[in-house]
Coordinates of C-alpha atoms and ligand atoms in Angstrom, one line a residue:
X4 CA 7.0 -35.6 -116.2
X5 CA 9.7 -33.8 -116.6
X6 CA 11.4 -30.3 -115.1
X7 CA 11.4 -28.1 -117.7
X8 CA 14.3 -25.0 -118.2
X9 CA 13.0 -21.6 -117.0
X10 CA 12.9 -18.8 -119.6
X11 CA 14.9 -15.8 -118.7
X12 CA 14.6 -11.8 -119.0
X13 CA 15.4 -10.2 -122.2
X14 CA 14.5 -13.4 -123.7
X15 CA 11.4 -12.2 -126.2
X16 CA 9.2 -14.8 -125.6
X17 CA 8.7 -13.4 -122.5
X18 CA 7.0 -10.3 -124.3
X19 CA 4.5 -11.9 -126.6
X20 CA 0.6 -12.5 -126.1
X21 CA 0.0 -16.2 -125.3
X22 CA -3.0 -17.5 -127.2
X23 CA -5.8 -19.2 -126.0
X24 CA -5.9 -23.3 -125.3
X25 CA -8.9 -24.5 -127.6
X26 CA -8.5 -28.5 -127.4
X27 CA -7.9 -30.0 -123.3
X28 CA -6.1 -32.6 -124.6
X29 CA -2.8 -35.0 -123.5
X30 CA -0.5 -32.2 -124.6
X31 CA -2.4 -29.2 -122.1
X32 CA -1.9 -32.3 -119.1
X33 CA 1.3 -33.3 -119.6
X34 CA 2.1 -29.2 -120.0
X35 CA 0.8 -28.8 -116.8
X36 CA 2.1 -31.2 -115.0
X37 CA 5.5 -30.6 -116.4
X38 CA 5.2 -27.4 -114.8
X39 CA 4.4 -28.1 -111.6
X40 CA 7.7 -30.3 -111.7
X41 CA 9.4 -27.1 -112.4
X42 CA 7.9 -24.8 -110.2
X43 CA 8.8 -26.9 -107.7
X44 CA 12.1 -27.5 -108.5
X45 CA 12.5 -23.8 -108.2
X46 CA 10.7 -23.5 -105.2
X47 CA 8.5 -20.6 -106.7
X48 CA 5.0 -19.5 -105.9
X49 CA 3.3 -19.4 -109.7
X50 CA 4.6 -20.3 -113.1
X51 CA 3.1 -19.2 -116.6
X52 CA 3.1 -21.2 -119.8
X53 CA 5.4 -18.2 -121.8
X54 CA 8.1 -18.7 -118.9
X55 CA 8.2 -22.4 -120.2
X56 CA 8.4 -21.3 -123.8
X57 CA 5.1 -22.0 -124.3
X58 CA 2.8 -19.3 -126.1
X59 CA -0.3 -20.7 -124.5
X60 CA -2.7 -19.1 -121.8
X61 CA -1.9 -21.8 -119.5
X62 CA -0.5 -21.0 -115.3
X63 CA -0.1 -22.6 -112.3
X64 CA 0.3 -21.4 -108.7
X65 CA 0.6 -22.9 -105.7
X66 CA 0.7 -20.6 -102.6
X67 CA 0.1 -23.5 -99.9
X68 CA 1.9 -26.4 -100.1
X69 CA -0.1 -29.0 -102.1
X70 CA -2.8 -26.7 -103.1
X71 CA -2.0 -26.4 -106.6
X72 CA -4.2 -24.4 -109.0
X73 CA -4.1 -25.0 -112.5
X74 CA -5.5 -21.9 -114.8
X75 CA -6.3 -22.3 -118.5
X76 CA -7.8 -19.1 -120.4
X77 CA -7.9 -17.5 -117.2
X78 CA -9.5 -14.1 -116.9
X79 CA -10.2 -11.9 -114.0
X80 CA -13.5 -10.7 -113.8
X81 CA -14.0 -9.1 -110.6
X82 CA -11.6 -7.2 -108.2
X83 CA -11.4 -4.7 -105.6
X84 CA -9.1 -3.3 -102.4
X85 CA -5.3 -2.9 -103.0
X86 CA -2.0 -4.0 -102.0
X87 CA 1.9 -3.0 -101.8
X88 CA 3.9 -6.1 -101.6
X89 CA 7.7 -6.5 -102.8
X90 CA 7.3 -9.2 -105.9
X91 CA 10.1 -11.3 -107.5
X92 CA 9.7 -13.4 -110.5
X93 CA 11.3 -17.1 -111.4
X94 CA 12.4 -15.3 -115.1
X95 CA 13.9 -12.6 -113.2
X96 CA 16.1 -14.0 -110.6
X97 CA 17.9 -11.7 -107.9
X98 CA 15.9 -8.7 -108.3
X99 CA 12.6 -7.6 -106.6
X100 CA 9.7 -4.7 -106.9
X101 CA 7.1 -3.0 -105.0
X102 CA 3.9 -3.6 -107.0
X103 CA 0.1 -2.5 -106.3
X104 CA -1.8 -5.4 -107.4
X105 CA -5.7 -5.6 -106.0
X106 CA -6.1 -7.2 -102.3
X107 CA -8.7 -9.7 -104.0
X108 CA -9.4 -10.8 -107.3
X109 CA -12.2 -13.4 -108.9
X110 CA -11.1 -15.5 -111.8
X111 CA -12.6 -17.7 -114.5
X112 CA -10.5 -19.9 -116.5
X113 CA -10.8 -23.7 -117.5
X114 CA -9.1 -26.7 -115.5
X115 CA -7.3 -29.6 -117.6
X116 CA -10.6 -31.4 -118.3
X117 CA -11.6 -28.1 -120.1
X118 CA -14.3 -27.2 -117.1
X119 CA -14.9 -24.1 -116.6
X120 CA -14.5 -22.7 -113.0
X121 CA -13.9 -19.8 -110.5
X122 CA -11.5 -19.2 -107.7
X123 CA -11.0 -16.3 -105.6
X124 CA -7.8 -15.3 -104.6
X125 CA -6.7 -12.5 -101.5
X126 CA -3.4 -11.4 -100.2
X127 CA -0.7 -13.7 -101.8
X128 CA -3.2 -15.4 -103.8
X129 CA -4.6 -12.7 -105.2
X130 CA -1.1 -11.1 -106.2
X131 CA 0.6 -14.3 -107.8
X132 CA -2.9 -14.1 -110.1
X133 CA -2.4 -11.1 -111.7
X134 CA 1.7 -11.8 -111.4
X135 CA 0.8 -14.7 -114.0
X136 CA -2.0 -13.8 -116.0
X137 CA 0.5 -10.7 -116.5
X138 CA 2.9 -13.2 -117.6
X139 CA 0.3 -14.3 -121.0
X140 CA 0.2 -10.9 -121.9
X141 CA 3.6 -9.8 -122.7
X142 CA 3.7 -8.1 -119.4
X143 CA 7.0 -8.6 -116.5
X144 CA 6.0 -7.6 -112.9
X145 CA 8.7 -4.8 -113.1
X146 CA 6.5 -3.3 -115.9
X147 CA 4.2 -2.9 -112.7
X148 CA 6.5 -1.8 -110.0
X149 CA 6.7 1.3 -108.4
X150 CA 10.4 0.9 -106.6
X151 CA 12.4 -1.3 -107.8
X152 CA 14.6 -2.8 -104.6
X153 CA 18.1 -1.6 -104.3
X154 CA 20.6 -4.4 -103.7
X155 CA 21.2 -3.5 -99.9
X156 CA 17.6 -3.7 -99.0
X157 CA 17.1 -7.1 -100.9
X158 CA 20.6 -8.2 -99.1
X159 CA 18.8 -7.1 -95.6
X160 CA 15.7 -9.0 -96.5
X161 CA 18.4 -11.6 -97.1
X162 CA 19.4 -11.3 -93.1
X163 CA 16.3 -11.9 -92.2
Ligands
LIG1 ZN1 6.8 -14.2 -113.1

């Protein structure tokens, strides 16, 4: 395992479609669990495949200590209600939006074994979802934002 470098903003790979995973094999597993080495090393919420350098629909997120979730091909099929959180982003250090994402989502994706599943997400959960799917499209979550944060507020937030 190993912790792999982060990908930063105005890098391009950041803005290309990621393409599916079509063999669960020792590569997708030793992808995945060389990012969960680096999302915790950075103490983040949800890494995506692209922010590794890797043009593969691959995320992980872990909201709860120890409850990783590992998405491959994931796609949100259901959602509904709506939030407005402030959002950050590992690629995009030191600077924060307000986003609407939906207050729940459903997703389908693959785990590592290539079995498909479903998880539903709400709150947090359902935010760093569409945060990272985001991420396999090309798409940064200050694409999304309505506000950026200036730099007093996110030196308040700092205070607190
Ligand atoms: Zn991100």
């Amino acid at each position: 395992m190993a912790v792999l470098n982060i990908v930063k903003d105005g890098d391009e790979i950041l803005r290309k479609k990621c393409r599916p995973v079509v063999q669960f094999n020792e590569r997708t597993k030793r992808l995945l669990d060389d990012m969960k080495d680096t999302l915790h090393k950075a103490n983040g919420v949800g890494l995506a495949a692209p922010q590794v350098g890797v043009l593969r629909r691959v995320c992980i997120i872990e909201c709860e200590p120890g409850e990783l979730i590992e998405l491959i091909n994931p796609e949100i099929i259901e959602q509904s209600g709506e939030q407005e959180e402030v959002e950050g982003c590992l690629s995009v250090p030191g600077r924060w939006g307000i986003t609407h994402r939906p207050m729940k989502v459903k997703v389908r994706a693959f785990d590592r074994d290539g079995n498909s599943f479903e998880v539903e997400g709400e709150g947090l959960l359902a935010r760093a979802i569409c945060h990272e799917t985001d991420h396999l499209d090309g798409v940064i979550f200050y694409d999304k934002a309505v506000r950026m944060l200036s730099k007093d507020e996110i030196e308040e937030s700092d205070d607190e």
